[in-house]
Coordinates of C-alpha atoms in Angstrom, one line a residue:
X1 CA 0.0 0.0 0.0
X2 CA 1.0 3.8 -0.4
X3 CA -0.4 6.9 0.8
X4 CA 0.8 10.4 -0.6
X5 CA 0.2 13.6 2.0
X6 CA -0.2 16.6 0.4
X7 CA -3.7 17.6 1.7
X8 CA -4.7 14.2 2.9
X9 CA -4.9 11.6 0.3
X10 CA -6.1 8.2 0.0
X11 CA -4.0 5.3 0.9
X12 CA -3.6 2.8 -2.9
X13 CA -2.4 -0.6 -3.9
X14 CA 0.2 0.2 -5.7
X15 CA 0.8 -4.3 -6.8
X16 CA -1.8 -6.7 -8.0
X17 CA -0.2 -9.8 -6.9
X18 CA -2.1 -12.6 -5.3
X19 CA 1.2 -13.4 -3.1
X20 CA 2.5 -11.7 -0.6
X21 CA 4.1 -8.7 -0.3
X22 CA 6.6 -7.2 2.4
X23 CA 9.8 -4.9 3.3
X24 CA 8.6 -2.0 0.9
X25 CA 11.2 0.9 0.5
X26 CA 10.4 4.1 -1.4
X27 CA 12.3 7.1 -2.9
X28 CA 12.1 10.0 -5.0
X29 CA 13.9 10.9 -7.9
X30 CA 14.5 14.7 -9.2
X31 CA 11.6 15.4 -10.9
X32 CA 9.4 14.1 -8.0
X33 CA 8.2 10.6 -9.1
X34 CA 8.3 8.1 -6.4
X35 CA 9.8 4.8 -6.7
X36 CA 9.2 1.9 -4.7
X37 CA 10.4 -1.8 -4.2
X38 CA 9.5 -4.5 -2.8
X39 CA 9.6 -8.6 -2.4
X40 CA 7.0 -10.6 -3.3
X41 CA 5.9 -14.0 -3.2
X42 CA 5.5 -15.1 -7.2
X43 CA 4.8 -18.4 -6.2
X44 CA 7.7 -19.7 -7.6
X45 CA 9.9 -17.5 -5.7
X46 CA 10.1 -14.4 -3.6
X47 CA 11.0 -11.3 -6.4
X48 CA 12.1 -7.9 -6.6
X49 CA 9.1 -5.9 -7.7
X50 CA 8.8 -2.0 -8.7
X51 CA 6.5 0.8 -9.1
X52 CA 6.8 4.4 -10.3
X53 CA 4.7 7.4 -10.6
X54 CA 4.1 9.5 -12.8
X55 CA 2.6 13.1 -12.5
X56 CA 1.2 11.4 -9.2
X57 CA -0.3 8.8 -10.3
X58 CA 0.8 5.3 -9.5
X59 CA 1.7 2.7 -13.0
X60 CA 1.7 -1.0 -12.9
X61 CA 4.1 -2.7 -10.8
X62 CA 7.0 -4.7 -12.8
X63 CA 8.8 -8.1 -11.7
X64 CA 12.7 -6.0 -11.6
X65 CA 15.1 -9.2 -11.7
X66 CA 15.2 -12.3 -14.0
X67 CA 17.0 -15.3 -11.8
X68 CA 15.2 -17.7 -9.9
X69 CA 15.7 -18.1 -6.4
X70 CA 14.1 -15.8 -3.4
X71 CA 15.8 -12.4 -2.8
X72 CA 15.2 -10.5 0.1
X73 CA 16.1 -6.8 2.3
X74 CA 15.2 -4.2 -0.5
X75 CA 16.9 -1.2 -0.4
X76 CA 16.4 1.9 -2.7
X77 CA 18.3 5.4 -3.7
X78 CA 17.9 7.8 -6.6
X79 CA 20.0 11.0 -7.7
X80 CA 19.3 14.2 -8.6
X81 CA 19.1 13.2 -12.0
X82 CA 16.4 11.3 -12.2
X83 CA 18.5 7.9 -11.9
X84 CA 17.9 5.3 -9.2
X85 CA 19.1 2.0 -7.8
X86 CA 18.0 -1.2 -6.0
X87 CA 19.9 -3.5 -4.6
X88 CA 19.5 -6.8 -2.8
X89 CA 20.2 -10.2 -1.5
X90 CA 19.8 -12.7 -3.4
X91 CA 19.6 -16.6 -3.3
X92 CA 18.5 -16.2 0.1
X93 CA 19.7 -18.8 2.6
X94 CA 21.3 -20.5 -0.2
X95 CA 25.3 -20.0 0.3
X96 CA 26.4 -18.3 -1.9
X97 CA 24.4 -15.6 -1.2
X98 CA 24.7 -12.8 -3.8
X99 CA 23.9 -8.6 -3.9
X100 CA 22.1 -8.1 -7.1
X101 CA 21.8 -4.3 -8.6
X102 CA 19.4 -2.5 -10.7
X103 CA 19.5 0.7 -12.3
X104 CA 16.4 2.9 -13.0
X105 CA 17.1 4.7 -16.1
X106 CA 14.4 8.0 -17.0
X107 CA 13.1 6.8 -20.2
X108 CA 14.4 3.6 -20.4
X109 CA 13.3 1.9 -16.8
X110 CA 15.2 -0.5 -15.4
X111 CA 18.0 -2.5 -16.3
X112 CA 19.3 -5.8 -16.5
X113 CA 20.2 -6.4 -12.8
X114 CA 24.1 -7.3 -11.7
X115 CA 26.4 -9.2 -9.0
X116 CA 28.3 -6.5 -7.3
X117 CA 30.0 -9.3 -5.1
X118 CA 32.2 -12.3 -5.4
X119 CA 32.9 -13.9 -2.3
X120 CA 31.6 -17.2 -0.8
X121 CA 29.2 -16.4 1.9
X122 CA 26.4 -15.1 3.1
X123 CA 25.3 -11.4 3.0
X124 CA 22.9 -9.0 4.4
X125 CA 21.0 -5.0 5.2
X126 CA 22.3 -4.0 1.4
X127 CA 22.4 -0.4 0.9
X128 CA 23.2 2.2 -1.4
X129 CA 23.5 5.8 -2.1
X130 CA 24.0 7.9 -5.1
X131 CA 25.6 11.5 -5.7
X132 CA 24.5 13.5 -8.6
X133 CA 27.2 12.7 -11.1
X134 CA 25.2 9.4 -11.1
X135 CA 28.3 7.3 -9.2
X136 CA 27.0 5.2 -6.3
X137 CA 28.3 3.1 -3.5
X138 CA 26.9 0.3 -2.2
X139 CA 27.5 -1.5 1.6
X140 CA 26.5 -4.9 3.1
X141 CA 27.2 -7.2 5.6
X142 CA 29.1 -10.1 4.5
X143 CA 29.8 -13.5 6.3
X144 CA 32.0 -16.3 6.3
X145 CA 32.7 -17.1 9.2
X146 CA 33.1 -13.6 11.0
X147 CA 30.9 -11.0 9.8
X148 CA 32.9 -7.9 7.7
X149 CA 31.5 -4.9 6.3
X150 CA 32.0 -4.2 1.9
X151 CA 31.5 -2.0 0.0
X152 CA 31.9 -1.8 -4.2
X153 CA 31.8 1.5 -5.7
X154 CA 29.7 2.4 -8.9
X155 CA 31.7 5.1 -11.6
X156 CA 29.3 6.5 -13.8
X157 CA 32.1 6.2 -16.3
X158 CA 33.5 2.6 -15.4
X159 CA 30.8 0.4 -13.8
X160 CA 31.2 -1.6 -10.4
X161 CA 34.7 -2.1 -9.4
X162 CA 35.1 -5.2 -7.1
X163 CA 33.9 -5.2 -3.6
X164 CA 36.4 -4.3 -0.5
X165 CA 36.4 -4.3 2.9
X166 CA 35.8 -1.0 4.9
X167 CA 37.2 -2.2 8.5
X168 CA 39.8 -4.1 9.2
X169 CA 38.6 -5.6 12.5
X170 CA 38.8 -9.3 12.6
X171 CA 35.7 -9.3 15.2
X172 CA 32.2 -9.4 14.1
X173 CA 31.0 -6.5 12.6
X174 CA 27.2 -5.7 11.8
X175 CA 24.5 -3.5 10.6
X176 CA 25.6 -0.7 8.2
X177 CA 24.1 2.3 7.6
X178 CA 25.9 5.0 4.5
X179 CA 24.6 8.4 3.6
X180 CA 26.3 10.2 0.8
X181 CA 25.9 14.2 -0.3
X182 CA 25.9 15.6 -4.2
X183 CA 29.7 15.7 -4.2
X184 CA 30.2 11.9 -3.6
X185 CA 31.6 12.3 -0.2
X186 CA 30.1 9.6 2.2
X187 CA 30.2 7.9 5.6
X188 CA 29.0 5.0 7.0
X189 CA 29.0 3.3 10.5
X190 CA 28.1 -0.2 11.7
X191 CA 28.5 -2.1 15.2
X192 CA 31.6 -4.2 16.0
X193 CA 32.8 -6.2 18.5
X194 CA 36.0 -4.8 20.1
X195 CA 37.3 -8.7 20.7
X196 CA 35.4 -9.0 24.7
X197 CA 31.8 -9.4 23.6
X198 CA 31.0 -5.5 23.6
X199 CA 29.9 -4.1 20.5
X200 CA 30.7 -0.7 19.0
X201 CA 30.0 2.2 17.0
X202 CA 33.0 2.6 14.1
X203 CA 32.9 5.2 11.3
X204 CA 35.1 5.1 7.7
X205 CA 34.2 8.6 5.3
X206 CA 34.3 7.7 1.5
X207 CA 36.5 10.6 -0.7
X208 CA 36.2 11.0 -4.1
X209 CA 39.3 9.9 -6.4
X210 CA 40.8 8.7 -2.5
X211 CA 38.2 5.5 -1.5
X212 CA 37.4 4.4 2.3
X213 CA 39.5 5.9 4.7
X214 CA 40.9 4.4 8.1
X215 CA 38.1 3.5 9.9
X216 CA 37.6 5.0 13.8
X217 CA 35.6 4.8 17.0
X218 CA 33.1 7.1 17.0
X219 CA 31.9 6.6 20.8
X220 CA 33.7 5.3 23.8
X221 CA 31.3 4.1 26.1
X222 CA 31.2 1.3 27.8
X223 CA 28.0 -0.5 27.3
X224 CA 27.5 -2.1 24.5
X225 CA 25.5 -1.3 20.9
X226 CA 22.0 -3.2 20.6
X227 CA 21.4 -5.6 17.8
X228 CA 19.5 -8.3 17.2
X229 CA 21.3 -10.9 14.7
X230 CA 22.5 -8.7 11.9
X231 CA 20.3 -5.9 12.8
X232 CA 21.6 -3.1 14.9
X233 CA 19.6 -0.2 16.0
X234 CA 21.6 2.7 14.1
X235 CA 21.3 5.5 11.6
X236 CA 22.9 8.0 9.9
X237 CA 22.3 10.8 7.4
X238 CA 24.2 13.9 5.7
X239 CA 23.4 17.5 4.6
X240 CA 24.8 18.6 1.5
X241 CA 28.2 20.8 3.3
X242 CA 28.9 16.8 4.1
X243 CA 28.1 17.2 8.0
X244 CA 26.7 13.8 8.9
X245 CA 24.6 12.9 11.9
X246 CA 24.9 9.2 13.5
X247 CA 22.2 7.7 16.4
X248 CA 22.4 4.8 18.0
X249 CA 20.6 2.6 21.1
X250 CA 23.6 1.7 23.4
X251 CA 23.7 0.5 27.0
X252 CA 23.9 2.9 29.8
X253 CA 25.5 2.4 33.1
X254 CA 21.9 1.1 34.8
X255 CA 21.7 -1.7 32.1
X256 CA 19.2 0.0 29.7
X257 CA 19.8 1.3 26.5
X258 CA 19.5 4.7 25.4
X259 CA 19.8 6.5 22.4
X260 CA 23.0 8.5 21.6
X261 CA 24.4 10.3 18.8
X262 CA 27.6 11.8 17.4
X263 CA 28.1 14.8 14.7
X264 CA 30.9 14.7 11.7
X265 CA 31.4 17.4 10.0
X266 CA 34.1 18.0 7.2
X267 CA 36.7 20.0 9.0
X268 CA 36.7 18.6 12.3
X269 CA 35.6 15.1 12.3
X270 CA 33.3 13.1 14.6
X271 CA 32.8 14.9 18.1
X272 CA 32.1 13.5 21.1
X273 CA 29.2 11.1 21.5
X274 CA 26.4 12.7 24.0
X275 CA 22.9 11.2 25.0
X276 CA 19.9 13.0 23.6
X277 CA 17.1 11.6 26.0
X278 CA 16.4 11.2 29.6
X279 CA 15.3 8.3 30.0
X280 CA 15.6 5.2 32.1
X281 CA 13.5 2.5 29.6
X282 CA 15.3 0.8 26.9
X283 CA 15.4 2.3 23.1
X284 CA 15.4 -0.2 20.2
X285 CA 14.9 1.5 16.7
X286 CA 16.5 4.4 15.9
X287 CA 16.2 6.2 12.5
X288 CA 17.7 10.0 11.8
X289 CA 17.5 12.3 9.2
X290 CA 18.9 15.5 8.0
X291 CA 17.9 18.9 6.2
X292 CA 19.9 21.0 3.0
X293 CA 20.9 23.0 6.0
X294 CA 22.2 20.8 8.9
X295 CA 19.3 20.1 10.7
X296 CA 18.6 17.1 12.0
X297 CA 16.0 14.7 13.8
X298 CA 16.5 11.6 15.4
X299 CA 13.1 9.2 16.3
X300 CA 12.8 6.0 18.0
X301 CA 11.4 3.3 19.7
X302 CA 11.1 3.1 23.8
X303 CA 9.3 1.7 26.1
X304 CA 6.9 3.7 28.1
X305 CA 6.8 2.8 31.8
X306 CA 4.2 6.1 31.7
X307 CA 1.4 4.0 29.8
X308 CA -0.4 1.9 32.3
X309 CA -0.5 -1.6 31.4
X310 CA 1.3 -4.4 31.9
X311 CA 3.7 -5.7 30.0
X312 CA 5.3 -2.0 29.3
X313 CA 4.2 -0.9 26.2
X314 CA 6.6 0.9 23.0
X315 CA 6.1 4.3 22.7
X316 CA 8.0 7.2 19.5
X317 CA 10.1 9.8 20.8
X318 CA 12.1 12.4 18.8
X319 CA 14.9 14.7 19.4
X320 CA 15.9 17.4 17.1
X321 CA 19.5 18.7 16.6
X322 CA 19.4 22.6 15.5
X323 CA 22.4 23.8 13.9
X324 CA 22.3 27.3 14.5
X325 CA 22.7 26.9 18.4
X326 CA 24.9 23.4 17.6
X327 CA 22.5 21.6 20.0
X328 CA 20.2 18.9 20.4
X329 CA 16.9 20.5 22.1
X330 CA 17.1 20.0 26.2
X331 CA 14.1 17.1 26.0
X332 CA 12.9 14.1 24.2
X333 CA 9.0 14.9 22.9
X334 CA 6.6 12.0 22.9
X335 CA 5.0 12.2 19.1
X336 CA 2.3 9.8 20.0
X337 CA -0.3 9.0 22.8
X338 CA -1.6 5.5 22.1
X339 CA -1.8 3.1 24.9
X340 CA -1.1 -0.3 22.3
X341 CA 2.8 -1.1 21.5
X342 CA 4.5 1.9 19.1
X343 CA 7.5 0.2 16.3
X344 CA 9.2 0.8 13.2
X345 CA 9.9 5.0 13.4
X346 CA 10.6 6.4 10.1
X347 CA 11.5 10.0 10.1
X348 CA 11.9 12.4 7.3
X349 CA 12.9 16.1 6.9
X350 CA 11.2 18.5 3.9
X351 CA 13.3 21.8 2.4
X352 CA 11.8 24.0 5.1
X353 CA 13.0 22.1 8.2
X354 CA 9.8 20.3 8.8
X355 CA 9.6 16.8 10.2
X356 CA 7.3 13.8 9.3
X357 CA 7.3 10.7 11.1
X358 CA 5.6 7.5 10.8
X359 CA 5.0 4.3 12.3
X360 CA 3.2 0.8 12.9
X361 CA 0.8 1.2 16.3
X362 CA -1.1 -1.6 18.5
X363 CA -0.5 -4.8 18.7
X364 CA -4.4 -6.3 18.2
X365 CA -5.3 -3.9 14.9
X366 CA -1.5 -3.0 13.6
X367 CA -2.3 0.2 12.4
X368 CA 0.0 3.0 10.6
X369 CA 0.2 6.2 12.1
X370 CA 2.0 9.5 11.1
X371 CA 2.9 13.0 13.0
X372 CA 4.4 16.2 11.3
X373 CA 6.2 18.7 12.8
X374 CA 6.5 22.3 12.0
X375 CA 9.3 24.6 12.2
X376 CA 7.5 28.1 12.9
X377 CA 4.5 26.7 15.5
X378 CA 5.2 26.9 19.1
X379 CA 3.9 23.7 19.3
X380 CA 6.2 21.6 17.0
X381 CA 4.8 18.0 16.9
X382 CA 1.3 17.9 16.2
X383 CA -1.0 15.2 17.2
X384 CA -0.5 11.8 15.5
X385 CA -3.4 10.6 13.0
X386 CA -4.1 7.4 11.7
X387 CA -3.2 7.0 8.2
X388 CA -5.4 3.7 7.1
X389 CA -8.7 2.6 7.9
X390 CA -8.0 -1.2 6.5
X391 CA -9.2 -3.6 8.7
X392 CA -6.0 -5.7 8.3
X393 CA -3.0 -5.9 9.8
X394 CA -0.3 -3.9 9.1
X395 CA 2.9 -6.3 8.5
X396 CA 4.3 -6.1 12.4
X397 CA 7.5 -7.2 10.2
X398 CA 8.0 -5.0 7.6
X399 CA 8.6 -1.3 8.7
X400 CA 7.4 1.8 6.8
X401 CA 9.5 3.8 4.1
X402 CA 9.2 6.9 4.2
X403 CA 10.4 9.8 1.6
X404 CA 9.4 13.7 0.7
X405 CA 10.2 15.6 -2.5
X406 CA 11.1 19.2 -3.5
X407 CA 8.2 20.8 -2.6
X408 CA 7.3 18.8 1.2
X409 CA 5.0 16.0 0.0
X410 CA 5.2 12.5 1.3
X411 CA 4.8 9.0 0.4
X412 CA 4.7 6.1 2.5
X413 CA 4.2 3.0 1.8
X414 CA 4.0 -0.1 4.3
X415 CA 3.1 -4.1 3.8
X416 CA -1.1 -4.9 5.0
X417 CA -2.8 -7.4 5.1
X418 CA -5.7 -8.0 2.5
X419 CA -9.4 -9.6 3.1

């Protein structure tokens, strides 16, 4: 399903399978056509689908890769040039486990997809990010035995060059996250095990015409990060000066984990890592974004000893990082009141410095829920409102994309159940 906000809008089935259809991720290219993809059960195997529209409206959704074999963890970017990219796993569970990429072209669609990697293993949470001369870099988890962090690099000119390693720990190393501005300069961070069973926050920063960097500790606590088997609760984003933002859930000295968060910028580096909320339950998702001009907001996933029922219920919280001050705001802000269990916070940032976040709500009805937030009103976050009426489930597995264009609409799209 997808919903566009501009003055409301109507959520729309945006695929006419007959199988199922889960971990939906959505973009926008340049001119402001959304792109989304998805897997879906074919009933031969589990596929890469798309969909694209056009002046608005939704086309028909297209079957994106031609092996056989399931493929899994979606992930989606697009350039200011119209171009976009999807890559993931494919051969799932089936060693060896491949990254497969496909370019959208404007006026052509999309292309014959490719292997970006060449070792024997297994792989996992693909990503990828583009810059506006159309090169793009791509990151995964990979596994044999240990778990490393690649990358391969896309030249607009050249192609894929062959994958490399972007750490050179010989601990475990999971969950990467890249973001990338319209010069090519990216950074990415991931959770690694320093060698005694405590897992933490490294950095590398991608140059132009230079490749990866060293790669560095970014926090030096002493609890460790939380994931949950290749899934760590991290994010990161950049503005377009190539200051980058990083948040992550990490344990505190009272054995909860709380969400902290670090600031690059170009001239300095990383900072020093500093807590942005107050407190005392544990956080689990974390998701940040950044505006053109260095603002930035961070939204996750806590649970709320304040809601009174038993087991403690999830609530959203958000924390916004203002430039001009160079300061996170004093206090957390709950975005939502429900009383049911809260997951899956995506946040996004429009031109202006407002905020829209979204989310999957209640554990009985599974429900997607949405808040904005303006800049100019004294009151910020507004009051959450449902943004689907379905009477079934929202995939409790599948988390919301989220994305806004040029002039502050948004799409979201999300897996539901159908009757």
């Amino acid at each position: 399903m997808a919903k566009r906000r501009e003055n409301g809008g109507t959520p729309i089935l945006i695929e006419s399978g007959t199988g199922t259809a889960y971990s939906p991720r959505v973009n926008f290219d340049s001119d402001d056509n959304a792109i989304s993809v998805w897997i879906q059960d074919d009933f031969a195997d589990f596929s890469v689908f798309a969909n694209t529209t056009v002046a608005d409206r939704w086309g028909t959704e297209e079957r994106i890769e031609s092996r056989i074999f399931d493929a899994a963890q979606p992930w989606i970017a697009a350039d200011g040039n119209g171009n976009a990219i999807a890559v993931w796993v494919h051969d799932y569970r089936i060693t060896p486990e491949k990254i497969l990429a496909s370019w959208y072209l404007p006026g052509s669609g999309w292309q014959v997809e490719e292997q970006i990697n060449s070792r024997f293993g297994t792989v996992r949470v693909p990503r990828a990010v583009i810059d506006d001369s159309g090169n793009a870099l791509s990151l995964w988890a990979y596994s044999n035995g240990d778990t490393s962090i690649y990358s391969n690099h896309y030249s607009a000119i050249g192609g894929w060059d062959l994958e490399e390693p972007i750490e050179s720990g010989d601990a475990p190393a999971y969950g990467p996250e890249i973001a990338i501005n319209d010069q090519g300069n990216a950074v990415a961070i991931w959770s690694q095990d320093d060698g005694d069973g405590v897992f933490s926050i490294y950095a590398n920063h991608y140059i132009p015409g230079q490749g990866w960097q060293q790669e560095e500790l970014i926090e030096s606590g002493a609890g460790t990060t939380r994931h949950d088997d290749l899934s760590v609760y991290l994010d990161i984003d950049m503005d377009s000066d190539g200051n980058a933002i990083a948040a992550w859930s990490q344990e505190d000295d009272d054995g909860n984990f709380s969400v902290y968060a670090n600031r690059y910028t170009p001239n300095g580096g990383w900072g020093e890592e500093q807590i942005i909320e107050s407190r005392t339950e544990t956080v689990k998702h974390v998701a940040v974004d950044m505006d053109s001009t260095g603002n930035a907001f961070v939204a996750w996933q806590q649970e709320d000893q304040s809601v009174n029922v038993f087991p403690a219920v999830s609530s959203i919280y958000s924390n916004r990082y203002d430039k001009t001050i160079n300061a996170w705001w004093d206090n957390e802000q709950l975005i939502e009141s429900g009383d049911e269990n809260a997951i899956y916070p995506e946040i996004q940032t429009d031109p202006d410095g407002n905020a829209i976040a979204v989310w999957i709500q209640g554990d009985s009805t599974g429900s997607l829920y949405s808040n904005r937030f303006v800049l100019n009103d004294d009151n910020g976050w507004g009051t959450e409102e449902l943004l689907e009426s379905s009477s079934g489930k929202v995939d409790p597995e599948s988390s919301p994309s989220l994305a806004i264009d040029s002039e502050g609409n948004a799409v979201v799209v999300w897996a539901q159940e159908e009757f």
